[in-house]
Amino acid sequence: MLVLPPELTHAQARASLRLLLEGLKALPPQASGVVTVDASALRRFDSSALAVLLECRRAALFEGRGFMVKALPPALAGLAGLYGVQELL
């Protein structure tokens, strides 16, 4: 399982994405089912968090894995709905 940090704004987006993609690559091949990202620690975020999650999803799908986000904060889920990408997360 991959984990989001407590803060994911534009300032942390590049580093957070790099860590998530490294974590994705480090998953064992037998874990090729669904990649789960735990967002329960996420407290402060902006739309960059959505961009990071969508890029992580793209990378997971490219590797033939599924993708889901666990414990997405309601405000971020609302933002995803506003942008029309909620069903992707």
PDB file of N, CA and C in Angstrom:
ATOM      1  N   MET A   1       0.842  -1.175   0.000  1.00  0.00           N
ATOM      2  CA  MET A   1       0.000   0.000   0.000  1.00  0.00           C
ATOM      3  C   MET A   1       0.891   1.244   0.000  1.00  0.00           C
ATOM      4  N   LEU A   2       0.500   2.205  -0.811  1.00  0.00           N
ATOM      5  CA  LEU A   2       1.200   3.476  -0.868  1.00  0.00           C
ATOM      6  C   LEU A   2       0.475   4.463   0.042  1.00  0.00           C
ATOM      7  N   VAL A   3       1.207   5.417   0.608  1.00  0.00           N
ATOM      8  CA  VAL A   3       0.631   6.328   1.594  1.00  0.00           C
ATOM      9  C   VAL A   3       0.908   7.784   1.208  1.00  0.00           C
ATOM     10  N   LEU A   4      -0.127   8.600   1.281  1.00  0.00           N
ATOM     11  CA  LEU A   4       0.036  10.026   1.039  1.00  0.00           C
ATOM     12  C   LEU A   4       0.505  10.712   2.320  1.00  0.00           C
ATOM     13  N   PRO A   5       1.246  11.802   2.174  1.00  0.00           N
ATOM     14  CA  PRO A   5       1.706  12.546   3.345  1.00  0.00           C
ATOM     15  C   PRO A   5       0.568  13.392   3.928  1.00  0.00           C
ATOM     16  N   PRO A   6       0.773  13.989   5.096  1.00  0.00           N
ATOM     17  CA  PRO A   6      -0.262  14.851   5.680  1.00  0.00           C
ATOM     18  C   PRO A   6      -0.537  16.115   4.864  1.00  0.00           C
ATOM     19  N   GLU A   7       0.447  16.581   4.114  1.00  0.00           N
ATOM     20  CA  GLU A   7       0.277  17.778   3.305  1.00  0.00           C
ATOM     21  C   GLU A   7       0.693  17.481   1.868  1.00  0.00           C
ATOM     22  N   LEU A   8      -0.195  17.828   0.949  1.00  0.00           N
ATOM     23  CA  LEU A   8       0.106  17.625  -0.470  1.00  0.00           C
ATOM     24  C   LEU A   8      -0.471  18.790  -1.258  1.00  0.00           C
ATOM     25  N   THR A   9       0.350  19.823  -1.371  1.00  0.00           N
ATOM     26  CA  THR A   9      -0.008  21.008  -2.137  1.00  0.00           C
ATOM     27  C   THR A   9       0.980  21.111  -3.297  1.00  0.00           C
ATOM     28  N   HIS A  10       0.870  22.171  -4.040  1.00  0.00           N
ATOM     29  CA  HIS A  10       1.769  22.375  -5.181  1.00  0.00           C
ATOM     30  C   HIS A  10       3.237  22.271  -4.759  1.00  0.00           C
ATOM     31  N   ALA A  11       3.552  22.754  -3.568  1.00  0.00           N
ATOM     32  CA  ALA A  11       4.942  22.743  -3.091  1.00  0.00           C
ATOM     33  C   ALA A  11       5.484  21.332  -2.884  1.00  0.00           C
ATOM     34  N   GLN A  12       4.631  20.376  -2.544  1.00  0.00           N
ATOM     35  CA  GLN A  12       5.072  19.005  -2.292  1.00  0.00           C
ATOM     36  C   GLN A  12       4.751  18.043  -3.427  1.00  0.00           C
ATOM     37  N   ALA A  13       4.069  18.504  -4.461  1.00  0.00           N
ATOM     38  CA  ALA A  13       3.550  17.601  -5.493  1.00  0.00           C
ATOM     39  C   ALA A  13       4.638  16.797  -6.189  1.00  0.00           C
ATOM     40  N   ARG A  14       5.692  17.449  -6.614  1.00  0.00           N
ATOM     41  CA  ARG A  14       6.736  16.743  -7.366  1.00  0.00           C
ATOM     42  C   ARG A  14       7.398  15.654  -6.514  1.00  0.00           C
ATOM     43  N   ALA A  15       7.749  15.999  -5.281  1.00  0.00           N
ATOM     44  CA  ALA A  15       8.402  15.034  -4.392  1.00  0.00           C
ATOM     45  C   ALA A  15       7.445  13.898  -4.022  1.00  0.00           C
ATOM     46  N   SER A  16       6.193  14.242  -3.758  1.00  0.00           N
ATOM     47  CA  SER A  16       5.207  13.208  -3.411  1.00  0.00           C
ATOM     48  C   SER A  16       4.982  12.245  -4.562  1.00  0.00           C
ATOM     49  N   LEU A  17       4.878  12.778  -5.773  1.00  0.00           N
ATOM     50  CA  LEU A  17       4.692  11.916  -6.942  1.00  0.00           C
ATOM     51  C   LEU A  17       5.894  11.005  -7.125  1.00  0.00           C
ATOM     52  N   ARG A  18       7.083  11.558  -6.979  1.00  0.00           N
ATOM     53  CA  ARG A  18       8.296  10.737  -7.124  1.00  0.00           C
ATOM     54  C   ARG A  18       8.283   9.583  -6.121  1.00  0.00           C
ATOM     55  N   LEU A  19       7.932   9.866  -4.872  1.00  0.00           N
ATOM     56  CA  LEU A  19       7.898   8.811  -3.849  1.00  0.00           C
ATOM     57  C   LEU A  19       6.823   7.764  -4.154  1.00  0.00           C
ATOM     58  N   LEU A  20       5.666   8.216  -4.616  1.00  0.00           N
ATOM     59  CA  LEU A  20       4.609   7.259  -4.960  1.00  0.00           C
ATOM     60  C   LEU A  20       5.021   6.369  -6.128  1.00  0.00           C
ATOM     61  N   LEU A  21       5.630   6.953  -7.143  1.00  0.00           N
ATOM     62  CA  LEU A  21       6.054   6.153  -8.296  1.00  0.00           C
ATOM     63  C   LEU A  21       7.175   5.186  -7.927  1.00  0.00           C
ATOM     64  N   GLU A  22       8.070   5.609  -7.054  1.00  0.00           N
ATOM     65  CA  GLU A  22       9.102   4.690  -6.563  1.00  0.00           C
ATOM     66  C   GLU A  22       8.465   3.554  -5.778  1.00  0.00           C
ATOM     67  N   GLY A  23       7.481   3.880  -4.943  1.00  0.00           N
ATOM     68  CA  GLY A  23       6.767   2.855  -4.190  1.00  0.00           C
ATOM     69  C   GLY A  23       6.036   1.890  -5.099  1.00  0.00           C
ATOM     70  N   LEU A  24       5.450   2.409  -6.154  1.00  0.00           N
ATOM     71  CA  LEU A  24       4.754   1.568  -7.132  1.00  0.00           C
ATOM     72  C   LEU A  24       5.718   0.588  -7.783  1.00  0.00           C
ATOM     73  N   LYS A  25       6.880   1.082  -8.176  1.00  0.00           N
ATOM     74  CA  LYS A  25       7.877   0.206  -8.806  1.00  0.00           C
ATOM     75  C   LYS A  25       8.427  -0.827  -7.841  1.00  0.00           C
ATOM     76  N   ALA A  26       8.427  -0.500  -6.543  1.00  0.00           N
ATOM     77  CA  ALA A  26       8.968  -1.410  -5.538  1.00  0.00           C
ATOM     78  C   ALA A  26       7.989  -2.514  -5.141  1.00  0.00           C
ATOM     79  N   LEU A  27       6.724  -2.383  -5.534  1.00  0.00           N
ATOM     80  CA  LEU A  27       5.752  -3.422  -5.200  1.00  0.00           C
ATOM     81  C   LEU A  27       6.146  -4.725  -5.887  1.00  0.00           C
ATOM     82  N   PRO A  28       6.044  -5.837  -5.186  1.00  0.00           N
ATOM     83  CA  PRO A  28       6.410  -7.116  -5.799  1.00  0.00           C
ATOM     84  C   PRO A  28       5.477  -7.462  -6.964  1.00  0.00           C
ATOM     85  N   PRO A  29       6.002  -8.189  -7.941  1.00  0.00           N
ATOM     86  CA  PRO A  29       5.196  -8.554  -9.120  1.00  0.00           C
ATOM     87  C   PRO A  29       3.900  -9.273  -8.765  1.00  0.00           C
ATOM     88  N   GLN A  30       3.914 -10.074  -7.703  1.00  0.00           N
ATOM     89  CA  GLN A  30       2.694 -10.799  -7.342  1.00  0.00           C
ATOM     90  C   GLN A  30       1.627  -9.865  -6.782  1.00  0.00           C
ATOM     91  N   ALA A  31       1.996  -8.622  -6.479  1.00  0.00           N
ATOM     92  CA  ALA A  31       1.027  -7.639  -6.015  1.00  0.00           C
ATOM     93  C   ALA A  31       0.434  -6.888  -7.199  1.00  0.00           C
ATOM     94  N   SER A  32       0.347  -7.562  -8.337  1.00  0.00           N
ATOM     95  CA  SER A  32      -0.080  -6.891  -9.563  1.00  0.00           C
ATOM     96  C   SER A  32      -1.580  -6.680  -9.646  1.00  0.00           C
ATOM     97  N   GLY A  33      -2.311  -6.918  -8.555  1.00  0.00           N
ATOM     98  CA  GLY A  33      -3.743  -6.668  -8.567  1.00  0.00           C
ATOM     99  C   GLY A  33      -4.046  -5.190  -8.547  1.00  0.00           C
ATOM    100  N   VAL A  34      -4.491  -4.701  -7.422  1.00  0.00           N
ATOM    101  CA  VAL A  34      -4.894  -3.308  -7.284  1.00  0.00           C
ATOM    102  C   VAL A  34      -3.885  -2.563  -6.416  1.00  0.00           C
ATOM    103  N   VAL A  35      -3.442  -1.437  -6.893  1.00  0.00           N
ATOM    104  CA  VAL A  35      -2.578  -0.559  -6.115  1.00  0.00           C
ATOM    105  C   VAL A  35      -3.490   0.329  -5.279  1.00  0.00           C
ATOM    106  N   THR A  36      -3.284   0.297  -3.966  1.00  0.00           N
ATOM    107  CA  THR A  36      -4.082   1.102  -3.057  1.00  0.00           C
ATOM    108  C   THR A  36      -3.242   2.236  -2.504  1.00  0.00           C
ATOM    109  N   VAL A  37      -3.786   3.435  -2.557  1.00  0.00           N
ATOM    110  CA  VAL A  37      -3.139   4.604  -1.965  1.00  0.00           C
ATOM    111  C   VAL A  37      -3.961   5.007  -0.744  1.00  0.00           C
ATOM    112  N   ASP A  38      -3.314   5.039   0.404  1.00  0.00           N
ATOM    113  CA  ASP A  38      -3.972   5.416   1.651  1.00  0.00           C
ATOM    114  C   ASP A  38      -3.863   6.929   1.828  1.00  0.00           C
ATOM    115  N   ALA A  39      -4.997   7.604   1.822  1.00  0.00           N
ATOM    116  CA  ALA A  39      -5.017   9.058   1.964  1.00  0.00           C
ATOM    117  C   ALA A  39      -5.474   9.488   3.355  1.00  0.00           C
ATOM    118  N   SER A  40      -5.496   8.567   4.313  1.00  0.00           N
ATOM    119  CA  SER A  40      -6.044   8.891   5.637  1.00  0.00           C
ATOM    120  C   SER A  40      -5.231   9.937   6.385  1.00  0.00           C
ATOM    121  N   ALA A  41      -3.948  10.075   6.106  1.00  0.00           N
ATOM    122  CA  ALA A  41      -3.124  11.075   6.791  1.00  0.00           C
ATOM    123  C   ALA A  41      -3.255  12.459   6.169  1.00  0.00           C
ATOM    124  N   LEU A  42      -3.828  12.542   4.983  1.00  0.00           N
ATOM    125  CA  LEU A  42      -3.896  13.797   4.237  1.00  0.00           C
ATOM    126  C   LEU A  42      -4.813  14.796   4.929  1.00  0.00           C
ATOM    127  N   ARG A  43      -4.246  15.921   5.334  1.00  0.00           N
ATOM    128  CA  ARG A  43      -5.015  16.955   6.032  1.00  0.00           C
ATOM    129  C   ARG A  43      -5.037  18.284   5.268  1.00  0.00           C
ATOM    130  N   ARG A  44      -3.945  18.586   4.606  1.00  0.00           N
ATOM    131  CA  ARG A  44      -3.848  19.856   3.878  1.00  0.00           C
ATOM    132  C   ARG A  44      -3.491  19.547   2.430  1.00  0.00           C
ATOM    133  N   PHE A  45      -4.283  20.079   1.511  1.00  0.00           N
ATOM    134  CA  PHE A  45      -4.078  19.741   0.101  1.00  0.00           C
ATOM    135  C   PHE A  45      -4.685  20.818  -0.775  1.00  0.00           C
ATOM    136  N   ASP A  46      -4.335  20.773  -2.029  1.00  0.00           N
ATOM    137  CA  ASP A  46      -4.976  21.595  -3.053  1.00  0.00           C
ATOM    138  C   ASP A  46      -5.180  20.706  -4.274  1.00  0.00           C
ATOM    139  N   SER A  47      -5.514  21.286  -5.394  1.00  0.00           N
ATOM    140  CA  SER A  47      -5.799  20.482  -6.591  1.00  0.00           C
ATOM    141  C   SER A  47      -4.581  19.701  -7.075  1.00  0.00           C
ATOM    142  N   SER A  48      -3.402  20.061  -6.620  1.00  0.00           N
ATOM    143  CA  SER A  48      -2.199  19.302  -6.989  1.00  0.00           C
ATOM    144  C   SER A  48      -2.285  17.869  -6.487  1.00  0.00           C
ATOM    145  N   ALA A  49      -2.982  17.656  -5.379  1.00  0.00           N
ATOM    146  CA  ALA A  49      -3.150  16.300  -4.859  1.00  0.00           C
ATOM    147  C   ALA A  49      -3.885  15.423  -5.873  1.00  0.00           C
ATOM    148  N   LEU A  50      -4.877  16.008  -6.545  1.00  0.00           N
ATOM    149  CA  LEU A  50      -5.593  15.259  -7.586  1.00  0.00           C
ATOM    150  C   LEU A  50      -4.662  14.920  -8.741  1.00  0.00           C
ATOM    151  N   ALA A  51      -3.847  15.882  -9.143  1.00  0.00           N
ATOM    152  CA  ALA A  51      -2.912  15.632 -10.243  1.00  0.00           C
ATOM    153  C   ALA A  51      -1.950  14.509  -9.893  1.00  0.00           C
ATOM    154  N   VAL A  52      -1.468  14.498  -8.665  1.00  0.00           N
ATOM    155  CA  VAL A  52      -0.546  13.445  -8.223  1.00  0.00           C
ATOM    156  C   VAL A  52      -1.251  12.095  -8.236  1.00  0.00           C
ATOM    157  N   LEU A  53      -2.454  12.032  -7.694  1.00  0.00           N
ATOM    158  CA  LEU A  53      -3.189  10.765  -7.674  1.00  0.00           C
ATOM    159  C   LEU A  53      -3.506  10.271  -9.086  1.00  0.00           C
ATOM    160  N   LEU A  54      -3.883  11.176  -9.972  1.00  0.00           N
ATOM    161  CA  LEU A  54      -4.192  10.766 -11.345  1.00  0.00           C
ATOM    162  C   LEU A  54      -2.954  10.268 -12.082  1.00  0.00           C
ATOM    163  N   GLU A  55      -1.820  10.881 -11.837  1.00  0.00           N
ATOM    164  CA  GLU A  55      -0.577  10.406 -12.466  1.00  0.00           C
ATOM    165  C   GLU A  55      -0.167   9.050 -11.901  1.00  0.00           C
ATOM    166  N   CYS A  56      -0.362   8.865 -10.609  1.00  0.00           N
ATOM    167  CA  CYS A  56      -0.070   7.562 -10.000  1.00  0.00           C
ATOM    168  C   CYS A  56      -1.001   6.492 -10.577  1.00  0.00           C
ATOM    169  N   ARG A  57      -2.259   6.850 -10.762  1.00  0.00           N
ATOM    170  CA  ARG A  57      -3.217   5.922 -11.382  1.00  0.00           C
ATOM    171  C   ARG A  57      -2.774   5.552 -12.791  1.00  0.00           C
ATOM    172  N   ARG A  58      -2.362   6.556 -13.555  1.00  0.00           N
ATOM    173  CA  ARG A  58      -1.901   6.300 -14.919  1.00  0.00           C
ATOM    174  C   ARG A  58      -0.734   5.327 -14.916  1.00  0.00           C
ATOM    175  N   ALA A  59       0.207   5.514 -14.010  1.00  0.00           N
ATOM    176  CA  ALA A  59       1.372   4.624 -13.928  1.00  0.00           C
ATOM    177  C   ALA A  59       0.954   3.212 -13.526  1.00  0.00           C
ATOM    178  N   ALA A  60       0.022   3.098 -12.596  1.00  0.00           N
ATOM    179  CA  ALA A  60      -0.455   1.773 -12.174  1.00  0.00           C
ATOM    180  C   ALA A  60      -1.144   1.058 -13.333  1.00  0.00           C
ATOM    181  N   LEU A  61      -1.997   1.761 -14.044  1.00  0.00           N
ATOM    182  CA  LEU A  61      -2.691   1.151 -15.183  1.00  0.00           C
ATOM    183  C   LEU A  61      -1.713   0.761 -16.282  1.00  0.00           C
ATOM    184  N   PHE A  62      -0.678   1.561 -16.480  1.00  0.00           N
ATOM    185  CA  PHE A  62       0.340   1.249 -17.476  1.00  0.00           C
ATOM    186  C   PHE A  62       1.032  -0.074 -17.148  1.00  0.00           C
ATOM    187  N   GLU A  63       1.168  -0.359 -15.856  1.00  0.00           N
ATOM    188  CA  GLU A  63       1.781  -1.621 -15.417  1.00  0.00           C
ATOM    189  C   GLU A  63       0.778  -2.759 -15.330  1.00  0.00           C
ATOM    190  N   GLY A  64      -0.448  -2.525 -15.757  1.00  0.00           N
ATOM    191  CA  GLY A  64      -1.458  -3.574 -15.756  1.00  0.00           C
ATOM    192  C   GLY A  64      -2.098  -3.799 -14.401  1.00  0.00           C
ATOM    193  N   ARG A  65      -2.032  -2.816 -13.522  1.00  0.00           N
ATOM    194  CA  ARG A  65      -2.613  -2.940 -12.187  1.00  0.00           C
ATOM    195  C   ARG A  65      -3.857  -2.063 -12.095  1.00  0.00           C
ATOM    196  N   GLY A  66      -4.713  -2.399 -11.149  1.00  0.00           N
ATOM    197  CA  GLY A  66      -5.841  -1.542 -10.845  1.00  0.00           C
ATOM    198  C   GLY A  66      -5.376  -0.418  -9.921  1.00  0.00           C
ATOM    199  N   PHE A  67      -6.272   0.475  -9.582  1.00  0.00           N
ATOM    200  CA  PHE A  67      -5.917   1.612  -8.732  1.00  0.00           C
ATOM    201  C   PHE A  67      -7.110   2.031  -7.903  1.00  0.00           C
ATOM    202  N   MET A  68      -6.866   2.292  -6.623  1.00  0.00           N
ATOM    203  CA  MET A  68      -7.917   2.824  -5.757  1.00  0.00           C
ATOM    204  C   MET A  68      -7.298   3.672  -4.667  1.00  0.00           C
ATOM    205  N   VAL A  69      -8.088   4.602  -4.165  1.00  0.00           N
ATOM    206  CA  VAL A  69      -7.658   5.463  -3.069  1.00  0.00           C
ATOM    207  C   VAL A  69      -8.521   5.144  -1.862  1.00  0.00           C
ATOM    208  N   LYS A  70      -7.871   4.880  -0.752  1.00  0.00           N
ATOM    209  CA  LYS A  70      -8.550   4.559   0.499  1.00  0.00           C
ATOM    210  C   LYS A  70      -8.578   5.818   1.364  1.00  0.00           C
ATOM    211  N   ALA A  71      -9.709   6.101   1.989  1.00  0.00           N
ATOM    212  CA  ALA A  71      -9.877   7.198   2.944  1.00  0.00           C
ATOM    213  C   ALA A  71      -9.607   8.572   2.325  1.00  0.00           C
ATOM    214  N   LEU A  72     -10.130   8.777   1.133  1.00  0.00           N
ATOM    215  CA  LEU A  72     -10.003  10.078   0.479  1.00  0.00           C
ATOM    216  C   LEU A  72     -10.784  11.105   1.294  1.00  0.00           C
ATOM    217  N   PRO A  73     -10.154  12.202   1.715  1.00  0.00           N
ATOM    218  CA  PRO A  73     -10.881  13.219   2.489  1.00  0.00           C
ATOM    219  C   PRO A  73     -12.099  13.728   1.714  1.00  0.00           C
ATOM    220  N   PRO A  74     -13.214  13.953   2.397  1.00  0.00           N
ATOM    221  CA  PRO A  74     -14.425  14.406   1.709  1.00  0.00           C
ATOM    222  C   PRO A  74     -14.222  15.669   0.870  1.00  0.00           C
ATOM    223  N   ALA A  75     -13.429  16.606   1.360  1.00  0.00           N
ATOM    224  CA  ALA A  75     -13.204  17.839   0.600  1.00  0.00           C
ATOM    225  C   ALA A  75     -12.453  17.557  -0.702  1.00  0.00           C
ATOM    226  N   LEU A  76     -11.528  16.604  -0.664  1.00  0.00           N
ATOM    227  CA  LEU A  76     -10.798  16.254  -1.882  1.00  0.00           C
ATOM    228  C   LEU A  76     -11.693  15.464  -2.836  1.00  0.00           C
ATOM    229  N   ALA A  77     -12.558  14.615  -2.276  1.00  0.00           N
ATOM    230  CA  ALA A  77     -13.529  13.901  -3.113  1.00  0.00           C
ATOM    231  C   ALA A  77     -14.468  14.901  -3.789  1.00  0.00           C
ATOM    232  N   GLY A  78     -14.855  15.947  -3.068  1.00  0.00           N
ATOM    233  CA  GLY A  78     -15.694  16.983  -3.651  1.00  0.00           C
ATOM    234  C   GLY A  78     -14.984  17.730  -4.769  1.00  0.00           C
ATOM    235  N   LEU A  79     -13.711  18.002  -4.557  1.00  0.00           N
ATOM    236  CA  LEU A  79     -12.913  18.664  -5.590  1.00  0.00           C
ATOM    237  C   LEU A  79     -12.799  17.770  -6.827  1.00  0.00           C
ATOM    238  N   ALA A  80     -12.605  16.468  -6.591  1.00  0.00           N
ATOM    239  CA  ALA A  80     -12.533  15.520  -7.710  1.00  0.00           C
ATOM    240  C   ALA A  80     -13.859  15.505  -8.474  1.00  0.00           C
ATOM    241  N   GLY A  81     -14.967  15.583  -7.740  1.00  0.00           N
ATOM    242  CA  GLY A  81     -16.276  15.640  -8.388  1.00  0.00           C
ATOM    243  C   GLY A  81     -16.449  16.910  -9.197  1.00  0.00           C
ATOM    244  N   LEU A  82     -15.962  18.016  -8.662  1.00  0.00           N
ATOM    245  CA  LEU A  82     -16.044  19.296  -9.361  1.00  0.00           C
ATOM    246  C   LEU A  82     -15.286  19.247 -10.688  1.00  0.00           C
ATOM    247  N   TYR A  83     -14.131  18.562 -10.692  1.00  0.00           N
ATOM    248  CA  TYR A  83     -13.326  18.447 -11.907  1.00  0.00           C
ATOM    249  C   TYR A  83     -13.755  17.273 -12.790  1.00  0.00           C
ATOM    250  N   GLY A  84     -14.717  16.482 -12.314  1.00  0.00           N
ATOM    251  CA  GLY A  84     -15.216  15.371 -13.125  1.00  0.00           C
ATOM    252  C   GLY A  84     -14.311  14.155 -13.148  1.00  0.00           C
ATOM    253  N   VAL A  85     -13.478  13.979 -12.123  1.00  0.00           N
ATOM    254  CA  VAL A  85     -12.553  12.841 -12.111  1.00  0.00           C
ATOM    255  C   VAL A  85     -12.793  11.903 -10.915  1.00  0.00           C
ATOM    256  N   GLN A  86     -13.884  12.110 -10.184  1.00  0.00           N
ATOM    257  CA  GLN A  86     -14.132  11.333  -8.973  1.00  0.00           C
ATOM    258  C   GLN A  86     -14.168   9.829  -9.252  1.00  0.00           C
ATOM    259  N   GLU A  87     -14.769   9.435 -10.379  1.00  0.00           N
ATOM    260  CA  GLU A  87     -14.885   8.003 -10.684  1.00  0.00           C
ATOM    261  C   GLU A  87     -13.525   7.377 -10.975  1.00  0.00           C
ATOM    262  N   LEU A  88     -12.514   8.178 -11.268  1.00  0.00           N
ATOM    263  CA  LEU A  88     -11.185   7.642 -11.524  1.00  0.00           C
ATOM    264  C   LEU A  88     -10.433   7.306 -10.246  1.00  0.00           C
ATOM    265  N   LEU A  89     -10.895   7.859  -9.131  1.00  0.00           N
ATOM    266  CA  LEU A  89     -10.224   7.624  -7.863  1.00  0.00           C
ATOM    267  C   LEU A  89     -11.027   6.665  -7.013  1.00  0.00           C
TER     268      LEU A  89
END
